[in-house]
Short mmCIF file of C-alpha atoms in Angstrom, two decimals:
data_model
loop_
_atom_site.label_atom_id
_atom_site.label_comp_id
_atom_site.label_asym_id
_atom_site.label_seq_id
_atom_site.Cartn_x
_atom_site.Cartn_y
_atom_site.Cartn_z
CA UNK A 1 -7.15 28.67 7.05
CA UNK A 2 -8.26 29.87 10.56
CA UNK A 3 -7.71 33.01 12.57
CA UNK A 4 -5.06 33.15 15.33
CA UNK A 5 -3.93 35.66 17.92
CA UNK A 6 -1.87 38.63 16.81
CA UNK A 7 0.83 37.56 19.27
CA UNK A 8 1.43 34.28 17.44
CA UNK A 9 0.66 35.36 13.89
CA UNK A 10 4.20 36.27 12.89
CA UNK A 11 5.44 32.94 14.19
CA UNK A 12 2.66 30.62 13.18
CA UNK A 13 1.06 31.90 9.97
CA UNK A 14 1.07 29.19 7.31
CA UNK A 15 3.25 29.71 4.31
CA UNK A 16 3.77 27.36 1.48
CA UNK A 17 7.10 26.23 0.05
CA UNK A 18 8.34 26.87 -3.44
CA UNK A 19 7.33 24.25 -5.98
CA UNK A 20 10.31 23.91 -8.27
CA UNK A 21 11.62 20.55 -9.53
CA UNK A 22 15.00 19.04 -8.82
CA UNK A 23 15.27 20.29 -5.25
CA UNK A 24 16.41 16.86 -4.17
CA UNK A 25 19.85 15.68 -5.20
CA UNK A 26 19.23 11.95 -4.97
CA UNK A 27 16.72 9.20 -4.23
CA UNK A 28 14.82 9.20 -0.96
CA UNK A 29 15.98 6.66 1.58
CA UNK A 30 13.43 4.55 3.42
CA UNK A 31 13.23 1.28 5.29
CA UNK A 32 11.98 -1.78 3.38
CA UNK A 33 8.58 -3.09 4.45
CA UNK A 34 10.27 -6.20 5.87
CA UNK A 35 12.63 -4.19 8.07
CA UNK A 36 12.56 -5.55 11.66
CA UNK A 37 12.25 -2.06 13.10
CA UNK A 38 9.19 -1.41 10.92
CA UNK A 39 7.65 -4.71 11.95
CA UNK A 40 8.13 -3.68 15.57
CA UNK A 41 6.44 -0.35 14.80
CA UNK A 42 3.46 -2.20 13.32
CA UNK A 43 3.17 -4.30 16.47
CA UNK A 44 3.41 -1.29 18.77
CA UNK A 45 0.78 0.56 16.74
CA UNK A 46 -1.93 -2.10 17.11
CA UNK A 47 -4.73 -0.79 19.29
CA UNK A 48 -3.47 2.80 19.32
CA UNK A 49 -5.67 5.81 18.58
CA UNK A 50 -4.03 8.45 16.39
CA UNK A 51 -5.42 11.97 16.76
CA UNK A 52 -4.74 13.71 13.47
CA UNK A 53 -5.07 17.51 13.52
CA UNK A 54 -6.03 18.55 10.01
CA UNK A 55 -7.92 21.36 8.34
CA UNK A 56 -11.61 20.44 8.47
CA UNK A 57 -13.01 22.97 6.00
CA UNK A 58 -13.53 20.64 3.04
CA UNK A 59 -16.22 17.91 2.90
CA UNK A 60 -14.16 16.06 0.27
CA UNK A 61 -11.05 16.00 2.48
CA UNK A 62 -13.06 14.96 5.51
CA UNK A 63 -14.66 12.12 3.55
CA UNK A 64 -11.24 11.00 2.31
CA UNK A 65 -9.87 10.89 5.84
CA UNK A 66 -12.92 8.95 6.97
CA UNK A 67 -12.12 6.36 4.29
CA UNK A 68 -8.46 6.31 5.38
CA UNK A 69 -9.57 5.78 8.98
CA UNK A 70 -11.48 2.67 7.97
CA UNK A 71 -8.52 1.33 6.02
CA UNK A 72 -5.88 1.75 8.76
CA UNK A 73 -8.27 0.18 11.27
CA UNK A 74 -8.88 -2.79 8.98
CA UNK A 75 -5.29 -3.27 7.85
CA UNK A 76 -3.29 -2.34 10.95
CA UNK A 77 -5.65 -2.20 13.93
CA UNK A 78 -5.02 1.54 14.34
CA UNK A 79 -7.85 3.96 15.04
CA UNK A 80 -7.46 7.25 13.11
CA UNK A 81 -9.40 10.22 14.52
CA UNK A 82 -9.48 13.45 12.53
CA UNK A 83 -9.42 16.52 14.78
CA UNK A 84 -10.85 19.24 12.53
CA UNK A 85 -9.18 22.64 12.91
CA UNK A 86 -9.66 25.93 11.10
CA UNK A 87 -5.93 26.63 11.00
CA UNK A 88 -3.11 24.30 11.97
CA UNK A 89 -1.48 27.28 13.70
CA UNK A 90 -3.95 26.64 16.51
CA UNK A 91 -2.39 23.22 16.98
CA UNK A 92 1.11 24.67 16.88
CA UNK A 93 0.22 27.13 19.63
CA UNK A 94 -1.22 24.24 21.67
CA UNK A 95 2.05 22.32 21.33
CA UNK A 96 4.00 25.43 22.32
CA UNK A 97 1.88 25.67 25.47
CA UNK A 98 2.57 21.97 26.18
CA UNK A 99 6.31 22.57 25.82
CA UNK A 100 6.20 25.56 28.15
CA UNK A 101 4.20 23.54 30.68
CA UNK A 102 6.72 20.71 30.55
CA UNK A 103 4.28 18.17 29.09
CA UNK A 104 6.80 15.87 27.41
CA UNK A 105 4.52 12.88 26.77
CA UNK A 106 0.88 11.91 26.49
CA UNK A 107 0.07 14.84 24.24
CA UNK A 108 -3.34 15.21 22.57
CA UNK A 109 -1.92 15.52 19.02
CA UNK A 110 -0.29 12.54 17.31
CA UNK A 111 -0.12 13.74 13.71
CA UNK A 112 -0.27 17.17 12.04
CA UNK A 113 -1.07 18.31 8.50
CA UNK A 114 1.44 21.12 8.20
CA UNK A 115 3.77 23.14 5.98
CA UNK A 116 5.53 26.45 5.54
CA UNK A 117 5.78 28.86 8.43
CA UNK A 118 4.01 26.46 10.77
CA UNK A 119 6.69 23.85 10.11
CA UNK A 120 9.37 26.50 10.61
CA UNK A 121 7.84 27.37 13.99
CA UNK A 122 7.56 23.70 15.00
CA UNK A 123 11.17 23.02 14.09
CA UNK A 124 12.65 26.14 15.65
CA UNK A 125 10.71 25.71 18.89
CA UNK A 126 11.61 22.02 19.23
CA UNK A 127 7.99 20.93 18.96
CA UNK A 128 8.64 17.90 16.74
CA UNK A 129 9.92 14.48 17.71
CA UNK A 130 12.95 12.73 16.25
CA UNK A 131 13.24 12.38 12.45
CA UNK A 132 10.99 9.53 11.29
CA UNK A 133 10.54 9.54 7.54
CA UNK A 134 13.50 7.20 6.93
CA UNK A 135 11.52 4.57 8.85
CA UNK A 136 8.54 4.69 6.45
CA UNK A 137 8.78 2.03 3.69
CA UNK A 138 6.63 4.07 1.30
CA UNK A 139 9.04 7.01 1.37
CA UNK A 140 11.01 5.03 -1.22
CA UNK A 141 8.13 5.70 -3.66
CA UNK A 142 8.17 9.50 -3.29
CA UNK A 143 9.19 11.48 -6.38
CA UNK A 144 12.49 13.11 -5.45
CA UNK A 145 12.13 15.65 -8.26
CA UNK A 146 9.23 17.30 -6.46
CA UNK A 147 9.96 20.00 -3.82
CA UNK A 148 9.90 17.72 -0.79
CA UNK A 149 13.34 18.09 0.81
CA UNK A 150 12.69 21.70 1.87
CA UNK A 151 9.55 23.27 3.26
CA UNK A 152 9.50 26.94 2.28
CA UNK A 153 13.32 27.09 2.30
CA UNK A 154 13.50 25.20 5.64
CA UNK A 155 15.25 21.79 5.34
CA UNK A 156 12.83 18.99 6.21
CA UNK A 157 15.54 16.67 7.58
CA UNK A 158 13.16 13.76 8.12
CA UNK A 159 10.85 15.70 10.45
CA UNK A 160 7.82 15.59 8.13
CA UNK A 161 6.62 13.31 5.34
CA UNK A 162 5.39 14.81 2.05
CA UNK A 163 1.68 14.30 1.42
CA UNK A 164 0.57 16.41 -1.54
CA UNK A 165 1.17 19.28 -3.97
CA UNK A 166 -0.87 22.50 -4.27
CA UNK A 167 -1.09 25.12 -7.02
CA UNK A 168 -3.03 28.39 -6.89
CA UNK A 169 -5.67 28.59 -9.61
CA UNK A 170 -8.91 30.31 -10.49
CA UNK A 171 -12.04 28.17 -10.67
CA UNK A 172 -13.85 29.92 -13.51
CA UNK A 173 -17.43 29.44 -14.68
CA UNK A 174 -16.77 29.50 -18.42
CA UNK A 175 -20.49 29.73 -19.15
CA UNK A 176 -20.16 33.30 -17.87
CA UNK A 177 -16.48 34.06 -18.46
CA UNK A 178 -15.98 33.50 -22.17
CA UNK A 179 -12.35 34.68 -22.18
CA UNK A 180 -10.86 33.76 -18.80
CA UNK A 181 -8.16 36.18 -17.56
CA UNK A 182 -4.65 34.76 -17.18
CA UNK A 183 -2.74 37.90 -16.18
CA UNK A 184 -3.11 40.64 -13.58
CA UNK A 185 -4.02 43.18 -16.26
CA UNK A 186 -6.66 40.90 -17.79
CA UNK A 187 -8.16 40.07 -14.38
CA UNK A 188 -8.45 43.76 -13.50
CA UNK A 189 -10.05 44.55 -16.86
CA UNK A 190 -12.54 41.69 -16.49
CA UNK A 191 -13.46 42.70 -12.93
CA UNK A 192 -14.09 46.30 -13.99
CA UNK A 193 -16.27 45.10 -16.86
CA UNK A 194 -18.19 42.73 -14.53
CA UNK A 195 -18.40 44.50 -11.15
CA UNK A 196 -19.27 42.37 -8.15
CA UNK A 197 -18.49 39.06 -9.84
CA UNK A 198 -15.05 38.38 -8.34
CA UNK A 199 -13.39 38.58 -4.93
CA UNK A 200 -10.75 36.85 -2.81
CA UNK A 201 -10.69 35.68 0.83
CA UNK A 202 -9.59 38.18 3.45
CA UNK A 203 -5.90 37.90 4.40
CA UNK A 204 -4.35 36.49 6.55
CA UNK A 205 -6.61 33.56 5.59
CA UNK A 206 -4.38 31.23 3.57
CA UNK A 207 -6.06 31.57 0.17
CA UNK A 208 -6.27 35.35 0.52
CA UNK A 209 -2.59 35.71 1.41
CA UNK A 210 -1.68 33.34 -1.41
CA UNK A 211 -3.63 35.51 -3.85
CA UNK A 212 -1.57 38.52 -2.75
CA UNK A 213 1.66 36.62 -3.36
CA UNK A 214 0.44 35.40 -6.76
CA UNK A 215 -0.41 38.94 -7.84
CA UNK A 216 2.86 40.30 -6.45
CA UNK A 217 4.72 37.80 -8.62
CA UNK A 218 2.56 38.79 -11.57
CA UNK A 219 3.20 42.51 -11.18
CA UNK A 220 6.86 42.70 -10.19
CA UNK A 221 9.28 43.21 -13.09
CA UNK A 222 12.13 41.49 -11.22
CA UNK A 223 11.09 38.71 -8.83
CA UNK A 224 14.64 37.98 -7.57
CA UNK A 225 14.33 40.19 -4.43
CA UNK A 226 11.18 38.26 -3.42
CA UNK A 227 13.33 35.23 -2.66
CA UNK A 228 15.45 37.09 -0.10
CA UNK A 229 14.64 38.47 3.33
CA UNK A 230 12.44 41.52 2.77
CA UNK A 231 13.87 44.89 3.79
CA UNK A 232 11.78 48.01 4.32
CA UNK A 233 13.10 49.63 1.16
CA UNK A 234 12.71 46.54 -1.03
CA UNK A 235 9.23 45.84 0.29
CA UNK A 236 8.07 49.36 -0.44
CA UNK A 237 9.57 49.31 -3.92
CA UNK A 238 8.45 45.83 -4.94
CA UNK A 239 4.89 46.07 -3.61
CA UNK A 240 4.04 49.52 -4.98
CA UNK A 241 2.57 48.04 -8.21
CA UNK A 242 0.51 45.55 -6.17
CA UNK A 243 -1.11 48.25 -4.01
CA UNK A 244 -1.90 50.36 -7.08
CA UNK A 245 -3.47 47.30 -8.73
CA UNK A 246 -5.53 46.44 -5.64
CA UNK A 247 -6.67 50.05 -5.28
CA UNK A 248 -8.05 49.82 -8.81
CA UNK A 249 -9.50 46.32 -8.31
CA UNK A 250 -11.31 46.65 -4.98
CA UNK A 251 -14.18 48.95 -6.11
CA UNK A 252 -15.06 46.32 -8.74
CA UNK A 253 -15.08 43.39 -6.32
CA UNK A 254 -18.02 41.64 -4.68
CA UNK A 255 -19.49 44.02 -2.07
CA UNK A 256 -17.25 46.70 -3.68
CA UNK A 257 -14.28 45.40 -1.72
CA UNK A 258 -15.76 46.58 1.57
CA UNK A 259 -16.36 43.01 2.74
CA UNK A 260 -14.29 39.92 1.97
CA UNK A 261 -15.15 36.22 2.33
CA UNK A 262 -13.76 34.58 5.46
CA UNK A 263 -12.18 31.73 3.53
CA UNK A 264 -12.08 29.53 0.44
CA UNK A 265 -15.20 27.58 1.43
CA UNK A 266 -17.32 30.74 1.50
CA UNK A 267 -15.89 31.93 -1.82
CA UNK A 268 -16.60 28.56 -3.41
CA UNK A 269 -20.18 28.67 -2.10
CA UNK A 270 -20.62 32.12 -3.64
CA UNK A 271 -19.44 30.66 -6.95
CA UNK A 272 -21.91 27.78 -6.65
CA UNK A 273 -24.72 30.18 -5.74
CA UNK A 274 -24.02 32.28 -8.83
CA UNK A 275 -22.94 35.39 -6.93
CA UNK A 276 -19.40 35.03 -8.28
CA UNK A 277 -18.10 33.92 -11.66
CA UNK A 278 -14.65 32.98 -10.36
CA UNK A 279 -13.20 31.70 -7.07
CA UNK A 280 -9.68 30.97 -5.80
CA UNK A 281 -8.44 27.46 -5.11
CA UNK A 282 -5.08 25.94 -4.15
CA UNK A 283 -5.96 22.52 -5.54
CA UNK A 284 -5.58 22.21 -9.33
CA UNK A 285 -8.10 19.36 -9.36
CA UNK A 286 -10.73 21.00 -7.12
CA UNK A 287 -12.78 22.44 -9.97
CA UNK A 288 -13.08 19.07 -11.70
CA UNK A 289 -13.78 17.28 -8.43
CA UNK A 290 -16.45 19.79 -7.40
CA UNK A 291 -18.19 19.59 -10.77
CA UNK A 292 -18.23 15.81 -10.52
CA UNK A 293 -19.74 15.79 -7.03
CA UNK A 294 -22.25 18.53 -7.84
CA UNK A 295 -20.90 21.28 -5.57
CA UNK A 296 -20.03 23.57 -8.51
CA UNK A 297 -21.78 24.24 -11.83
CA UNK A 298 -20.87 22.09 -14.82
CA UNK A 299 -19.14 24.97 -16.63
CA UNK A 300 -16.46 25.55 -13.98
CA UNK A 301 -12.84 24.96 -15.03
CA UNK A 302 -9.44 25.57 -13.41
CA UNK A 303 -6.92 27.96 -14.90
CA UNK A 304 -3.66 29.50 -13.74
CA UNK A 305 -1.86 32.73 -14.48
CA UNK A 306 0.18 32.65 -17.67
CA UNK A 307 3.43 33.34 -15.78
CA UNK A 308 2.78 30.26 -13.64
CA UNK A 309 0.87 29.13 -10.58
CA UNK A 310 2.10 29.71 -7.04
CA UNK A 311 3.02 26.15 -6.04
CA UNK A 312 3.87 24.35 -2.81
CA UNK A 313 4.00 21.00 -0.99
CA UNK A 314 2.22 19.98 2.21
CA UNK A 315 3.40 17.48 4.79
CA UNK A 316 2.65 15.22 7.78
CA UNK A 317 4.56 15.74 11.05
CA UNK A 318 4.63 14.04 14.46
CA UNK A 319 4.79 16.26 17.59
CA UNK A 320 7.43 15.86 20.30
CA UNK A 321 4.93 14.59 22.88
CA UNK A 322 2.70 12.42 20.68
CA UNK A 323 0.91 9.74 22.67
CA UNK A 324 0.73 7.29 19.74
CA UNK A 325 3.99 7.80 17.87
CA UNK A 326 4.06 4.30 16.39
CA UNK A 327 0.46 4.62 15.22
CA UNK A 328 1.24 8.02 13.68
CA UNK A 329 4.06 6.48 11.64
CA UNK A 330 1.75 3.71 10.43
CA UNK A 331 -0.89 6.25 9.40
CA UNK A 332 1.68 8.42 7.60
CA UNK A 333 3.06 5.40 5.76
CA UNK A 334 -0.46 4.35 4.72
CA UNK A 335 -1.22 7.86 3.45
CA UNK A 336 1.90 7.53 1.26
CA UNK A 337 0.80 4.17 -0.16
CA UNK A 338 -0.04 3.96 -3.88
CA UNK A 339 -3.67 3.13 -3.10
CA UNK A 340 -4.13 6.08 -0.74
CA UNK A 341 -2.25 8.52 -2.98
CA UNK A 342 -4.17 7.44 -6.08
CA UNK A 343 -7.50 7.85 -4.32
CA UNK A 344 -6.44 11.26 -3.01
CA UNK A 345 -5.47 12.34 -6.54
CA UNK A 346 -8.78 11.17 -8.02
CA UNK A 347 -11.11 14.18 -8.56
CA UNK A 348 -14.03 11.92 -7.68
CA UNK A 349 -12.75 11.84 -4.09
CA UNK A 350 -10.39 14.74 -3.35
CA UNK A 351 -8.25 15.58 -6.38
CA UNK A 352 -5.09 16.49 -4.42
CA UNK A 353 -2.02 15.66 -6.54
CA UNK A 354 0.19 12.78 -5.44
CA UNK A 355 3.81 13.05 -4.30
CA UNK A 356 4.71 9.55 -5.54
CA UNK A 357 6.60 8.70 -8.72
CA UNK A 358 4.36 8.12 -11.71
CA UNK A 359 5.61 4.52 -12.02
CA UNK A 360 4.50 3.84 -8.43
CA UNK A 361 0.91 4.88 -9.12
CA UNK A 362 -1.93 3.23 -11.03
CA UNK A 363 -2.09 4.26 -14.68
CA UNK A 364 -4.19 7.36 -15.23
CA UNK A 365 -3.48 9.00 -11.86
CA UNK A 366 -3.48 12.80 -12.16
CA UNK A 367 0.00 14.39 -12.47
CA UNK A 368 1.46 16.22 -9.48
CA UNK A 369 1.99 19.50 -11.33
CA UNK A 370 -0.82 20.51 -13.65
CA UNK A 371 0.31 24.09 -14.27
CA UNK A 372 3.63 25.81 -14.80
CA UNK A 373 5.04 26.38 -11.30
CA UNK A 374 6.13 29.60 -9.63
CA UNK A 375 8.16 29.43 -6.43
CA UNK A 376 6.79 30.92 -3.22
CA UNK A 377 8.54 34.11 -2.05
CA UNK A 378 10.63 34.19 1.12
CA UNK A 379 8.41 33.89 4.24
CA UNK A 380 9.16 37.48 5.27
CA UNK A 381 7.24 38.80 2.27
CA UNK A 382 3.99 37.11 3.32
CA UNK A 383 4.19 38.44 6.86
CA UNK A 384 4.76 41.97 5.59
CA UNK A 385 2.05 41.63 2.91
CA UNK A 386 -0.53 40.58 5.49
CA UNK A 387 0.35 43.44 7.82
CA UNK A 388 0.35 46.02 5.02
CA UNK A 389 -2.92 44.71 3.58
CA UNK A 390 -4.59 44.93 7.00
CA UNK A 391 -3.39 48.49 7.41
CA UNK A 392 -4.69 49.53 4.00
CA UNK A 393 -7.89 47.52 3.61
CA UNK A 394 -8.61 45.62 6.81
CA UNK A 395 -11.27 47.81 8.39
#
């Protein structure tokens, strides 16, 4: 999502964890709603204001959080305030500064929307409080077959609560793209035949970096090395097909690959304006949701690469110096409730897939995984991809 300083980029750049089933060995443990400790948490939370740092680049997400704010105020007497950020790495750097300044309590951030390398940085730097997810009654409803016990290979260990599932897809205007491309070769051929009608956000913006990883997985004959720490030799060997493909693709892109959109919102707007015929999304329901609310043309559909969609989970975490820790737990538990998860999964509101078991959700709720899933590469590959892309194309 947003830009950060070069000094912190290698530590704080968001990565997304691999979305493969069966990563959890057994059922999730959580406190029952009647647990005395949870009842005490509810009492402590009354009257608290929870400052929730979350990406603010989507009107649908912002509207959903506004609805959630009204519900937690009505049900629990907790005030939820969304602090809109371009990139959660900004919040991580703020917490790091708090830690270095010795600010152990009264912090300005109570809850974080986080995953991947940002979670890794939070955990390694001691920027999170004690494990809390076992205290949330609704954790018992989470689908343990989804990738929620590890966050991009980093064990969660109760430090963050799963919130949703993402899959990289192309939002394609099928009124213009009669045979949508589902492979790297087909996408390159289509772009060359329709110059200026496709592009991707500029890395290290999240969607742009994710596109690089998706295409790397598409083009590599043996993906096994991508799931290990990248070495210089392996990186050079594995990415050679990707750079050759991008060299061929860029002259056919929007603005001939000399200028890239700053993020997914700009790319989506270009699709709505008719400048593009395809745009990148990490929400498999976004195309349907956007068509329903009138922010994309009626002919737009979501599709994934034939090999599978780059897939990950995203989470909620509580910082070490949160001022309203009890309130943050209450908010996180509400966001894991069947009502909140079903509304979030509904394309009419947000369309972000639920992390709850199907039997815990109202009938007809969208499935968590819409496309065949491909695991995210090891975090070291993204960091190297971003640096190499900037060196080659980042003028």
